Coordinates of C-alpha atoms in Angstrom, one line a residue:
M3 CA 0.0 0.0 0.0
T4 CA 1.3 3.4 -1.0
K5 CA 1.1 5.7 2.1
A6 CA 2.0 9.4 2.5
A7 CA 2.4 12.1 5.1
L8 CA 1.1 15.5 4.1
F9 CA 2.3 18.6 5.9
D10 CA 1.1 22.1 6.4
L11 CA 4.0 24.6 6.7
D12 CA 3.4 27.5 9.0
G13 CA 3.2 26.4 12.6
V14 CA 4.0 22.8 11.7
I15 CA 7.4 22.7 10.0
A16 CA 8.5 26.3 10.9
D17 CA 7.1 29.1 12.9
T18 CA 6.8 31.4 10.0
A19 CA 3.3 32.5 11.1
V20 CA 4.9 35.3 13.2
Y21 CA 6.3 36.8 10.0
H22 CA 2.8 36.8 8.4
L23 CA 1.3 38.5 11.4
K24 CA 4.0 41.2 11.4
A25 CA 3.5 41.8 7.7
W26 CA -0.3 42.1 8.1
R27 CA 0.1 44.6 11.0
K28 CA 2.5 46.8 9.1
L29 CA 0.4 46.7 5.9
I30 CA -2.8 47.8 7.6
Q31 CA -1.0 50.4 9.8
D32 CA 0.8 51.9 6.8
H33 CA -2.3 52.1 4.6
F34 CA -5.2 52.6 7.0
N35 CA -3.5 53.8 10.2
Q36 CA -5.2 51.0 12.2
D37 CA -4.1 48.2 14.4
V38 CA -5.3 44.6 13.7
P39 CA -6.7 42.9 16.8
D40 CA -5.1 39.6 17.8
G41 CA -8.4 37.9 17.5
L42 CA -8.9 39.0 13.9
L43 CA -5.4 37.9 13.0
A44 CA -6.1 34.5 14.6
Q45 CA -8.9 34.1 12.1
T46 CA -6.4 34.1 9.2
K47 CA -4.6 31.1 10.5
G48 CA -4.4 28.5 7.7
L49 CA -6.0 30.7 5.1
S50 CA -4.6 31.9 1.8
R51 CA -3.3 35.4 1.4
V52 CA -6.4 36.5 -0.5
D53 CA -8.8 34.9 2.1
S54 CA -6.7 36.5 4.9
L55 CA -6.9 39.9 3.4
N56 CA -10.6 39.6 2.9
A57 CA -11.0 38.6 6.5
I58 CA -9.0 41.5 7.8
L59 CA -10.6 44.1 5.7
S60 CA -14.1 42.8 6.6
G61 CA -13.2 42.6 10.3
L62 CA -12.0 46.2 10.2
D63 CA -15.0 47.3 8.1
L64 CA -12.7 48.5 5.3
T65 CA -13.6 48.6 1.6
V66 CA -11.1 48.8 -1.3
S67 CA -11.3 48.5 -5.0
E68 CA -10.2 45.3 -6.8
E69 CA -7.1 47.1 -8.0
E70 CA -6.2 48.2 -4.5
F71 CA -6.9 44.8 -3.1
A72 CA -4.5 43.2 -5.6
R73 CA -1.8 45.8 -4.7
L74 CA -2.3 45.2 -1.0
A75 CA -2.0 41.5 -1.4
D76 CA 1.2 41.9 -3.4
E77 CA 2.7 44.4 -0.9
K78 CA 2.0 42.0 2.0
N79 CA 3.8 39.3 0.1
D80 CA 6.8 41.5 -0.4
L81 CA 6.9 42.4 3.3
Y82 CA 6.6 38.8 4.2
R83 CA 9.4 37.7 1.8
Q84 CA 11.7 40.5 3.1
S85 CA 11.2 39.2 6.7
L86 CA 12.3 35.7 5.6
A87 CA 15.8 37.0 4.7
D88 CA 17.4 35.6 7.8
L89 CA 15.5 32.3 7.9
N90 CA 17.7 29.2 8.0
E91 CA 17.7 25.6 9.3
Q92 CA 17.5 26.9 12.9
G93 CA 13.9 27.9 12.0
I94 CA 12.7 24.3 11.8
L95 CA 10.4 23.6 14.7
P96 CA 11.8 21.2 17.4
G97 CA 11.3 17.5 16.5
I98 CA 10.2 18.0 12.9
S99 CA 13.5 17.0 11.3
E100 CA 13.4 13.7 13.3
L101 CA 9.8 13.2 12.4
L102 CA 10.5 13.6 8.7
A103 CA 13.4 11.1 8.9
E104 CA 11.3 8.6 10.8
L105 CA 8.4 8.8 8.3
R106 CA 10.9 8.2 5.4
K107 CA 12.2 5.1 7.3
K108 CA 8.7 3.8 7.5
D109 CA 8.3 4.2 3.7
F110 CA 6.0 7.2 3.8
H111 CA 6.0 9.6 0.8
L112 CA 6.2 13.2 1.9
A113 CA 4.3 16.1 0.4
L114 CA 3.6 19.7 1.4
A115 CA 0.1 21.0 1.5
S116 CA 0.5 24.7 2.3
A117 CA -1.5 27.7 1.3
S118 CA 1.7 29.7 1.1
H119 CA 2.9 30.7 -2.4
N120 CA 6.4 31.0 -0.8
A121 CA 6.6 27.4 0.3
P122 CA 9.4 26.4 -2.1
L123 CA 11.5 29.4 -0.9
I124 CA 10.9 28.6 2.7
L125 CA 11.8 25.0 2.3
E126 CA 15.0 26.0 0.6
K127 CA 16.0 28.4 3.4
L128 CA 15.2 25.6 5.9
G129 CA 17.3 23.1 4.0
L130 CA 14.3 20.8 3.5
S131 CA 13.8 21.0 -0.2
D132 CA 15.0 17.5 -0.7
S133 CA 12.8 16.1 2.0
F134 CA 9.5 16.5 0.1
E135 CA 8.7 14.6 -3.1
A136 CA 5.8 17.0 -4.0
I137 CA 4.7 20.5 -3.1
A138 CA 1.0 21.2 -3.9
D139 CA 0.7 24.6 -5.7
P140 CA -2.0 26.7 -4.1
R141 CA -2.3 28.7 -7.3
K142 CA -3.5 25.6 -9.1
V143 CA -6.2 24.4 -6.7
G144 CA -9.8 25.6 -6.9
R145 CA -10.4 26.4 -3.3
G146 CA -8.3 27.2 -0.2
K147 CA -8.7 25.6 3.2
P148 CA -11.1 24.6 4.7
A149 CA -11.9 23.0 1.4
P150 CA -9.9 19.8 0.8
D151 CA -8.3 20.8 -2.5
I152 CA -4.7 21.5 -1.4
F153 CA -4.5 18.1 0.5
L154 CA -6.0 16.3 -2.5
A155 CA -3.4 17.9 -4.7
A156 CA -0.6 16.9 -2.3
A157 CA -1.8 13.3 -2.2
K158 CA -2.0 13.2 -6.0
G159 CA 1.5 14.6 -6.2
V160 CA 2.9 11.5 -4.5
N161 CA 0.4 9.1 -6.3
C162 CA -1.4 8.2 -3.0
K163 CA -5.0 7.8 -2.2
P164 CA -6.2 10.4 0.3
E165 CA -7.5 7.7 2.6
N166 CA -3.9 6.3 2.8
C167 CA -2.5 9.7 4.0
I168 CA -1.9 11.2 7.4
A169 CA -1.7 14.9 7.5
F170 CA -0.3 17.4 9.9
E171 CA -2.0 20.8 10.6
D172 CA -2.1 23.5 13.3
S173 CA -5.3 25.3 12.2
S174 CA -8.9 24.4 12.4
A175 CA -9.4 25.3 8.7
G176 CA -6.6 22.9 7.9
I177 CA -8.0 20.1 10.0
T178 CA -11.4 20.5 8.4
A179 CA -9.7 20.3 5.0
I180 CA -7.9 17.1 5.9
K181 CA -11.0 15.4 7.1
A182 CA -12.9 16.6 4.0
A183 CA -10.2 15.0 1.9
G184 CA -10.7 11.7 3.7
S185 CA -7.3 11.7 5.3
Y186 CA -6.3 11.2 8.9
A187 CA -5.8 14.5 10.7
V188 CA -3.0 15.1 13.1
G189 CA -3.3 18.3 15.0
I190 CA -0.6 20.5 16.5
G191 CA -2.2 22.6 19.2
K192 CA -5.3 22.5 21.4
Q193 CA -7.7 19.7 20.6
A194 CA -10.6 21.8 21.8
E195 CA -9.9 24.2 19.0
L196 CA -8.8 21.8 16.3
N197 CA -11.0 18.7 16.7
A198 CA -8.3 16.5 15.0
D199 CA -8.3 12.7 14.9
I200 CA -5.3 12.9 17.2
C201 CA -3.7 16.0 18.7
F202 CA -0.4 17.0 20.3
P203 CA 0.3 20.3 22.1
D204 CA 3.5 21.0 20.2
T205 CA 5.9 19.5 17.7
T206 CA 8.2 18.1 20.4
S207 CA 5.4 15.9 21.7
V208 CA 4.4 14.3 18.4
D209 CA 4.6 10.5 18.7
L210 CA 4.6 8.7 15.4
D211 CA 4.0 5.2 16.8
E212 CA 0.9 6.5 18.7
I213 CA -0.3 8.2 15.5
L214 CA 0.1 5.1 13.4
S215 CA -1.5 2.8 16.0
N216 CA -4.5 5.2 16.3
W217 CA -4.8 5.5 12.6
Q218 CA -5.0 1.8 12.0
E219 CA -7.5 1.4 14.8
N220 CA -9.8 4.0 13.2
K221 CA -9.5 2.9 9.6

């Protein structure tokens, strides 16, 4: 049986979410002279850049033209990419390198299922480009999370049926997407917020043997 492990990026492989939040705050401050509440930023977790910008503008009751929206989205991406300049292998979250190696030893194919258009750049800076056989391109999927499209694309990228995949996520939108794809959802964070099939509080506590045992019991 071909089996695969699908990974979100922000908050699972690296803590790049902090760079996203800083970029959003600066963008909105520079253009609208407003602060973005923490609760509103939390709603963007796991969402694409376009969906995140929509959520922020709506939450702040701001209206912009289509042209300005596109410019804002591009500027946010520029701010984010600038902030990644110093990212390196030290940015990999604790335990993730070991987890990837352990999965490969158990003959899992590895694929990335991230909403980030910058995923290839981030993996390169982290020194993990060779660890993943496929990177799903969010620009080529119809819908973002919580729709399952990105996880279905990642599974297809390694020629694996979604039901034979385990997937790692730290956002509720991502967990919903994994379940909609028919894969087994491993959450990183608080189970009360994620409602994953199995959940660990952080990357250091992830137990692959426990995951695989639970996965087989619930198939």
